[in-house]
PDB file of C-alpha atoms in Angstrom:
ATOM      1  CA  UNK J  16     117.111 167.863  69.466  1.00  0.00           C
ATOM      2  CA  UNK J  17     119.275 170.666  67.796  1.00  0.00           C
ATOM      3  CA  UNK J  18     122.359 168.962  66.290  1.00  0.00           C
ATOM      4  CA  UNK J  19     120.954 167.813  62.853  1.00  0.00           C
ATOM      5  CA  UNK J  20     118.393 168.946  60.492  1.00  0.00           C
ATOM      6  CA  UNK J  21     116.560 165.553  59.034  1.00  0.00           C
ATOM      7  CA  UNK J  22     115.567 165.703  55.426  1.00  0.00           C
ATOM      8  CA  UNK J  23     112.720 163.794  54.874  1.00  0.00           C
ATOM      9  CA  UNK J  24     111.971 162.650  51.377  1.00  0.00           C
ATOM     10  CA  UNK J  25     110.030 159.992  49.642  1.00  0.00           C
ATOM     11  CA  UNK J  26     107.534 159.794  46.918  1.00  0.00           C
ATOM     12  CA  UNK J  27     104.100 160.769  46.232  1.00  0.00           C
ATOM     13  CA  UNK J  28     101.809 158.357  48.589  1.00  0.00           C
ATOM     14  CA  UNK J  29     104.904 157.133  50.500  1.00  0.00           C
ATOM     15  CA  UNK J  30     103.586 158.991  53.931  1.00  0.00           C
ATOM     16  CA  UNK J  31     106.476 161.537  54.696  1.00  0.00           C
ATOM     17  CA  UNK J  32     103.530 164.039  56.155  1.00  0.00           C
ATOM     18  CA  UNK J  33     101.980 161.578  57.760  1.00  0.00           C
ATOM     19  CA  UNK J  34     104.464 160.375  59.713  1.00  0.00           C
ATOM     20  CA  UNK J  35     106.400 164.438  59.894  1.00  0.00           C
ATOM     21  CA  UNK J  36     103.112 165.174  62.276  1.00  0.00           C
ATOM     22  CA  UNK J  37     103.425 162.015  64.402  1.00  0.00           C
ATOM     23  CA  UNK J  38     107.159 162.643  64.986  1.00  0.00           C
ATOM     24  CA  UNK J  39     105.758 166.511  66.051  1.00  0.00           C
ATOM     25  CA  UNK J  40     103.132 165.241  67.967  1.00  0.00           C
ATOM     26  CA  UNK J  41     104.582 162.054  69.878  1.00  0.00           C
ATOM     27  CA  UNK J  42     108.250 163.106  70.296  1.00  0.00           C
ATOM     28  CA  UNK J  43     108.161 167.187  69.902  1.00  0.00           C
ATOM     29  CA  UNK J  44     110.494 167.417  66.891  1.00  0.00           C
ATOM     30  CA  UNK J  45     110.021 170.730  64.775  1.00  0.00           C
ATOM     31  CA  UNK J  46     109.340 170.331  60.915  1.00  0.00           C
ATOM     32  CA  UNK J  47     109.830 173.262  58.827  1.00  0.00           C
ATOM     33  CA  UNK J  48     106.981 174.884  56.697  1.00  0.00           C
ATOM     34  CA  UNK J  49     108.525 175.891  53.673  1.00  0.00           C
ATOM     35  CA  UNK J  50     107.349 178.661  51.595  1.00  0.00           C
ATOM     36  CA  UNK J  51     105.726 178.024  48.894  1.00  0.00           C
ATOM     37  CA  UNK J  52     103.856 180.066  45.893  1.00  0.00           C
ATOM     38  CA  UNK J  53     101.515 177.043  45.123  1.00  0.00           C
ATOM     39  CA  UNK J  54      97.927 178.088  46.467  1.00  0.00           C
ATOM     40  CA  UNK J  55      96.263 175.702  49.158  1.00  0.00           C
ATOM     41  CA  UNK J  56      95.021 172.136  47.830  1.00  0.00           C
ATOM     42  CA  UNK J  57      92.141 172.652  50.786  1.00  0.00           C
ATOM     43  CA  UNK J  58      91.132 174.684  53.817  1.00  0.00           C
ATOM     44  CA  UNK J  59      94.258 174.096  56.582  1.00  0.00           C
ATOM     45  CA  UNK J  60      96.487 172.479  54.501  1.00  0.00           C
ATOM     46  CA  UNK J  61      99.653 172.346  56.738  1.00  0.00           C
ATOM     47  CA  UNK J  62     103.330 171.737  55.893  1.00  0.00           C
ATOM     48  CA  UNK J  63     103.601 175.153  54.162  1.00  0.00           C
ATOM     49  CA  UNK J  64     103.431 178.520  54.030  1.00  0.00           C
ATOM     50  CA  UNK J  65     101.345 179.929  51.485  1.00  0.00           C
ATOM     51  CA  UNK J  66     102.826 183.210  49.982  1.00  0.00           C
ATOM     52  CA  UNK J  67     102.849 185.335  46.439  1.00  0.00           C
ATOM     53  CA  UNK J  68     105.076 185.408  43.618  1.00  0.00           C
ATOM     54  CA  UNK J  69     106.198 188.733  45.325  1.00  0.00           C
ATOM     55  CA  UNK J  70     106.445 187.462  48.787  1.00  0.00           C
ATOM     56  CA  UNK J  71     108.274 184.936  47.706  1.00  0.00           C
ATOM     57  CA  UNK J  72     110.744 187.131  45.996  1.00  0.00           C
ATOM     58  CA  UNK J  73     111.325 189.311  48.596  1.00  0.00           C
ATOM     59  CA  UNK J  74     112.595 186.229  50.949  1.00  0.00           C
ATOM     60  CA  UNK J  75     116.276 186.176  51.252  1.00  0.00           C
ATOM     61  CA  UNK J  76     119.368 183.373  52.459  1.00  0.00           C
ATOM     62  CA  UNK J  77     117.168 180.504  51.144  1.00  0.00           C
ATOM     63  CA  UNK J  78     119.223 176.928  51.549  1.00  0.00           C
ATOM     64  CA  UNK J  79     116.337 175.058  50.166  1.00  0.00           C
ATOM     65  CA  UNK J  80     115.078 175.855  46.381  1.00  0.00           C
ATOM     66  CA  UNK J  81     112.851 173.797  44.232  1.00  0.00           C
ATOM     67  CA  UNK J  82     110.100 174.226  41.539  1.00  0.00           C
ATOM     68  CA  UNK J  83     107.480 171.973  40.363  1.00  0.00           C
ATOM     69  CA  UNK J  84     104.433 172.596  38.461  1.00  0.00           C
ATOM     70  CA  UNK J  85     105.293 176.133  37.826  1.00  0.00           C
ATOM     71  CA  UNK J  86     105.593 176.804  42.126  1.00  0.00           C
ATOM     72  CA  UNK J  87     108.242 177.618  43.497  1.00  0.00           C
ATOM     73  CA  UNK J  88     109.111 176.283  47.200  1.00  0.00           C
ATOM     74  CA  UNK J  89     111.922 177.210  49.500  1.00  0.00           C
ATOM     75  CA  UNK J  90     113.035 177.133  53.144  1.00  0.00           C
ATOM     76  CA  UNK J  91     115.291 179.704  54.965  1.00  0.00           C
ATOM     77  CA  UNK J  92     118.721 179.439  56.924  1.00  0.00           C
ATOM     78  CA  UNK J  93     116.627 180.631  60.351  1.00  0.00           C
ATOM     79  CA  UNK J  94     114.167 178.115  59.788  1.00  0.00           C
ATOM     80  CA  UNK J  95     116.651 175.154  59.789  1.00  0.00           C
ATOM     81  CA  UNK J  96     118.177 176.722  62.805  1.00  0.00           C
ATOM     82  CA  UNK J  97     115.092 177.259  65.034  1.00  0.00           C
ATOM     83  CA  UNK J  98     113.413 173.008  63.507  1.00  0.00           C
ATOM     84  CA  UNK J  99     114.280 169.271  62.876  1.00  0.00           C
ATOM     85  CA  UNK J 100     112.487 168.150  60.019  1.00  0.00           C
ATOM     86  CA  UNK J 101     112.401 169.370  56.614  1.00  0.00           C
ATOM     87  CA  UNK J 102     110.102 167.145  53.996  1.00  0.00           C
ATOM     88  CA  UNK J 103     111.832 167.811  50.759  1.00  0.00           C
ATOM     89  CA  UNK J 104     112.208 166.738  47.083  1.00  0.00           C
ATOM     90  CA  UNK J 105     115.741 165.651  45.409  1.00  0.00           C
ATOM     91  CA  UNK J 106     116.318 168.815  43.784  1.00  0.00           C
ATOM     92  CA  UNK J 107     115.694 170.754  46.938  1.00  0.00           C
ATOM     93  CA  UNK J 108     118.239 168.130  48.423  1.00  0.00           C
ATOM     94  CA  UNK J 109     120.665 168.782  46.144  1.00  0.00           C
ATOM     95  CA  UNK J 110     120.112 172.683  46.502  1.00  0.00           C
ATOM     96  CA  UNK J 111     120.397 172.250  49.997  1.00  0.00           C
ATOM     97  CA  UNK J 112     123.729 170.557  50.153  1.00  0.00           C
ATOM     98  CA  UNK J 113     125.211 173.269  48.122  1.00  0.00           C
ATOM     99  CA  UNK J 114     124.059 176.275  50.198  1.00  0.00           C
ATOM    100  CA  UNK J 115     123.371 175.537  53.594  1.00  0.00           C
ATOM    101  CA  UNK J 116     126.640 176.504  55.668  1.00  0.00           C
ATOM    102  CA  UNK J 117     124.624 176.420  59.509  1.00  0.00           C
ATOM    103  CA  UNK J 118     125.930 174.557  62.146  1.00  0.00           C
ATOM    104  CA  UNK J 119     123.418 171.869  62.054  1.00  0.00           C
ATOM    105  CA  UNK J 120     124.423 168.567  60.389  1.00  0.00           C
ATOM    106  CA  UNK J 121     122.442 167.279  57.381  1.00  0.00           C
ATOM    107  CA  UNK J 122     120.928 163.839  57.344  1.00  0.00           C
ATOM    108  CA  UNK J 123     118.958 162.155  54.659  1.00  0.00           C
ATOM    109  CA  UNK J 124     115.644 159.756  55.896  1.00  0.00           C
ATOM    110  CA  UNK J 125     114.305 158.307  52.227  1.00  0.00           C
ATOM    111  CA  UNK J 126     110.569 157.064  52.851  1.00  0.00           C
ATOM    112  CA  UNK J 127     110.395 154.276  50.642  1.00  0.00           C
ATOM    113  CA  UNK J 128     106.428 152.158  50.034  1.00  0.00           C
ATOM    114  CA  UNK J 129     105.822 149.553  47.437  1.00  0.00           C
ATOM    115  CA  UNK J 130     103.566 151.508  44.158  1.00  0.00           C
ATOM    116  CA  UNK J 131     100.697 149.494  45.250  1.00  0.00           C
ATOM    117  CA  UNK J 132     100.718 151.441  48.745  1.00  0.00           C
ATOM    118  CA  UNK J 133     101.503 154.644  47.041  1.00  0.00           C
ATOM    119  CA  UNK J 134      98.565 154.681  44.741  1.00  0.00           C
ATOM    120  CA  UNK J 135      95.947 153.762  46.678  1.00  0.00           C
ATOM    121  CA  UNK J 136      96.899 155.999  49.543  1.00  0.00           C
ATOM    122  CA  UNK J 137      96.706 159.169  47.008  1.00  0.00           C
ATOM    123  CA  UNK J 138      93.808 157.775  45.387  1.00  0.00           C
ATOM    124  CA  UNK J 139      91.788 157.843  48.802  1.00  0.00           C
ATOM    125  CA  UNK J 140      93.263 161.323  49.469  1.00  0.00           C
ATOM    126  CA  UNK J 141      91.834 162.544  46.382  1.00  0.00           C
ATOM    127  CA  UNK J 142      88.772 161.411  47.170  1.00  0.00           C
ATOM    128  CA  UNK J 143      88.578 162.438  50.371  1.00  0.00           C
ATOM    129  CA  UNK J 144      89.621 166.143  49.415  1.00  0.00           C
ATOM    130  CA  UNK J 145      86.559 166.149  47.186  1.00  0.00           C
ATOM    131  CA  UNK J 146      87.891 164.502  43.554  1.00  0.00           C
ATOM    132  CA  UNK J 147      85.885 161.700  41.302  1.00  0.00           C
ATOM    133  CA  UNK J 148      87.102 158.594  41.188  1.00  0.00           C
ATOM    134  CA  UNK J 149      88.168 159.078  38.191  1.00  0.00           C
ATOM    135  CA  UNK J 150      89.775 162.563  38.941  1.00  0.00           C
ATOM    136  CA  UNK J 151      91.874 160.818  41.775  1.00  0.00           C
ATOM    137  CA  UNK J 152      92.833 157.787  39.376  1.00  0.00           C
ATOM    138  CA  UNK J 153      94.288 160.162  37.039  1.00  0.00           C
ATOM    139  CA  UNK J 154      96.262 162.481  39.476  1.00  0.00           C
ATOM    140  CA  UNK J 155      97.950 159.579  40.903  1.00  0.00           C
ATOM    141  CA  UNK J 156      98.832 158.150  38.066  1.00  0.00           C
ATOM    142  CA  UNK J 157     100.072 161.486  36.732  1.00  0.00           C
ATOM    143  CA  UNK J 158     102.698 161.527  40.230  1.00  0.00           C
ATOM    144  CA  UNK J 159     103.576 157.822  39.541  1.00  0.00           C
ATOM    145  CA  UNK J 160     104.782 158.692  36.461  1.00  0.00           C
ATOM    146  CA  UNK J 161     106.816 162.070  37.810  1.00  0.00           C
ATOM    147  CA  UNK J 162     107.895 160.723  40.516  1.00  0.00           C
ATOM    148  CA  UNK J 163     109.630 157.616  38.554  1.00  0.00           C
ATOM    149  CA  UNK J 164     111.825 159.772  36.905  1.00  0.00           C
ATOM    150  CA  UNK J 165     112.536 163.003  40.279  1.00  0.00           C
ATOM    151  CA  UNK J 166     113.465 159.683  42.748  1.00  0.00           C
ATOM    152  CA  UNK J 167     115.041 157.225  39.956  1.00  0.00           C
ATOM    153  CA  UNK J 168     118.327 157.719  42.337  1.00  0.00           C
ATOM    154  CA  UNK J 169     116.552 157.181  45.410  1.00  0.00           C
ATOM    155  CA  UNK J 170     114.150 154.463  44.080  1.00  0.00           C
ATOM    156  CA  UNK J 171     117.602 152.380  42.752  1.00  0.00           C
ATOM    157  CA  UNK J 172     119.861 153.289  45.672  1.00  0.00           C
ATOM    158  CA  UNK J 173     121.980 155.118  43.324  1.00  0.00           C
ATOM    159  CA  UNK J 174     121.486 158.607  45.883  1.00  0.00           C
ATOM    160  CA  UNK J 175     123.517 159.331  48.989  1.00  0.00           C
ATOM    161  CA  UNK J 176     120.539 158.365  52.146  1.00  0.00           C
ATOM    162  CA  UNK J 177     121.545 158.269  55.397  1.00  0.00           C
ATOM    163  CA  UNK J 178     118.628 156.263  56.520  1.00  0.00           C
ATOM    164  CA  UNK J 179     115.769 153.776  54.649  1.00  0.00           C
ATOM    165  CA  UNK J 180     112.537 153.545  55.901  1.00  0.00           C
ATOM    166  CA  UNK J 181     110.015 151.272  54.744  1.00  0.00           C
ATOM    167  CA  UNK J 182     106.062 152.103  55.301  1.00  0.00           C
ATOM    168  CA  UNK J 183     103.712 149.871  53.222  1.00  0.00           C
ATOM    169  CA  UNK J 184      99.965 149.234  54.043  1.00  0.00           C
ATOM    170  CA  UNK J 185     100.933 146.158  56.151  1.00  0.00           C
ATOM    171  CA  UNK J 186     103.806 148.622  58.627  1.00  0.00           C
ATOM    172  CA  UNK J 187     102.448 149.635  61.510  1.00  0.00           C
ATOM    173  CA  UNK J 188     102.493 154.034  61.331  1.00  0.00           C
ATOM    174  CA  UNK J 189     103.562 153.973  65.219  1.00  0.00           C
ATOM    175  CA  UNK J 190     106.418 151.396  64.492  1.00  0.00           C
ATOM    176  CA  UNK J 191     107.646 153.637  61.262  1.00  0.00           C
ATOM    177  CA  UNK J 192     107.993 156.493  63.433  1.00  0.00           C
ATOM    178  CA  UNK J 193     109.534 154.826  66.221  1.00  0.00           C
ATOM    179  CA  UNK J 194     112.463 152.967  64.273  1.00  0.00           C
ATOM    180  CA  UNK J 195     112.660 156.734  62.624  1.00  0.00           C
ATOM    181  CA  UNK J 196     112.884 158.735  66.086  1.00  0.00           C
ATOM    182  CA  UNK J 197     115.542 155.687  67.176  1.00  0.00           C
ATOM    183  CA  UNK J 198     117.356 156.857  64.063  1.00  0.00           C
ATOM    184  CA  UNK J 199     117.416 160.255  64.583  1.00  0.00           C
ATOM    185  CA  UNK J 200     117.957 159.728  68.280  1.00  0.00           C
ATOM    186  CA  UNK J 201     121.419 157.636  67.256  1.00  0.00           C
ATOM    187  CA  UNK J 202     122.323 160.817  64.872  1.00  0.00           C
ATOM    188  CA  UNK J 203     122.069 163.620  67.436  1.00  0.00           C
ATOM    189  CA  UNK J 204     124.006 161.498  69.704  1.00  0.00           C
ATOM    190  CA  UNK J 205     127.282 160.663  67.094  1.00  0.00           C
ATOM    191  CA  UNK J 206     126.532 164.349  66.344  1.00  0.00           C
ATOM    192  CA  UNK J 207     127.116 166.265  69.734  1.00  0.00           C
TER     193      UNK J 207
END
């Protein structure tokens, strides 16, 4: 595509991977794998790059900048450049807006699922990456609860999005990407 970088954000649950890797894999887009100081969650885990604390502070013209649970995560000027996609939190969004100066446009896509859909989607994740029951319960509670507060502004509307996309357990994955690839397909046209 080229003319916009699309910042992907949503809640905990609300299927922003997910549907990242089928706009890779269907329509070719590019996400970014930011860097990150947070150690794998399991073998392969994608969407990142895992470095250490010294890596991490030896990178340099970072436009994207947030910490949470005591990692830090970050994305480069050159990798906005050379992808699409970036899936990124609120403060990294506001980070972002303040110190990228490349030529490609920003545009917000908010991710937005019900609680319902949200839990039980991490709660089955958990589980499937090895955690009780109970253990997965209590995790996904814990992000509920986070999350409430990081996306209040995005939850309520109150936060600049250029684009709302719902995906509950009834939506169709292959019709949420599709209305999202229309979107960004609109953007890069207005754009060039």
């Amino acid at each position: 595509m080229g003319n916009c970088i699309f910042l992907i954000v949503g809640c905990s649950g609300s299927g922003k991977t997910t549907i990242t890797e089928q706009l890779e894999q269907k329509y070719g887009l590019k996400s970014i794998q930011s860097y990150t100081t947070r150690k794998p969650r399991y073998d392969g885990e994608t969407g990142h790059i895992f470095i250490s604390d010294e890596e991490f502070d030896k990178l340099t013209d970072m436009v994207a900048y947030t910490e949470f649970a005591g990692n830090r995560y970050c994305a480069t000027a050159e990798q906005v450049e050379d992808n699409d996609l970036y899936i990124i939190d609120p403060k990294g969004i506001d980070f972002f807006m303040k110190s990228y100066k490349g030529s490609k446009t920003p545009k917000i896509i908010f991710i937005s699922s019900n609680l319902t859909t949200r839990y039980e989607r991490m709660v089955g994740r958990a589980e499937t990456k090895g955690k009780s029951h109970q253990e997965a319960i209590e995790s996904s509670l814990t992000r509920i609860v986070n999350d409430a507060e990081e996306f209040y502004d995005y939850i309520q509307g109150q936060a600049w999005i250029d684009y709302v996309c719902k995906n509950n357990s009834n939506d169709k994955l292959e019709d949420v990407v599709d209305k999202i690839f229309d979107h960004i397909s609109s953007c890069e046209s207005e754009v060039m």
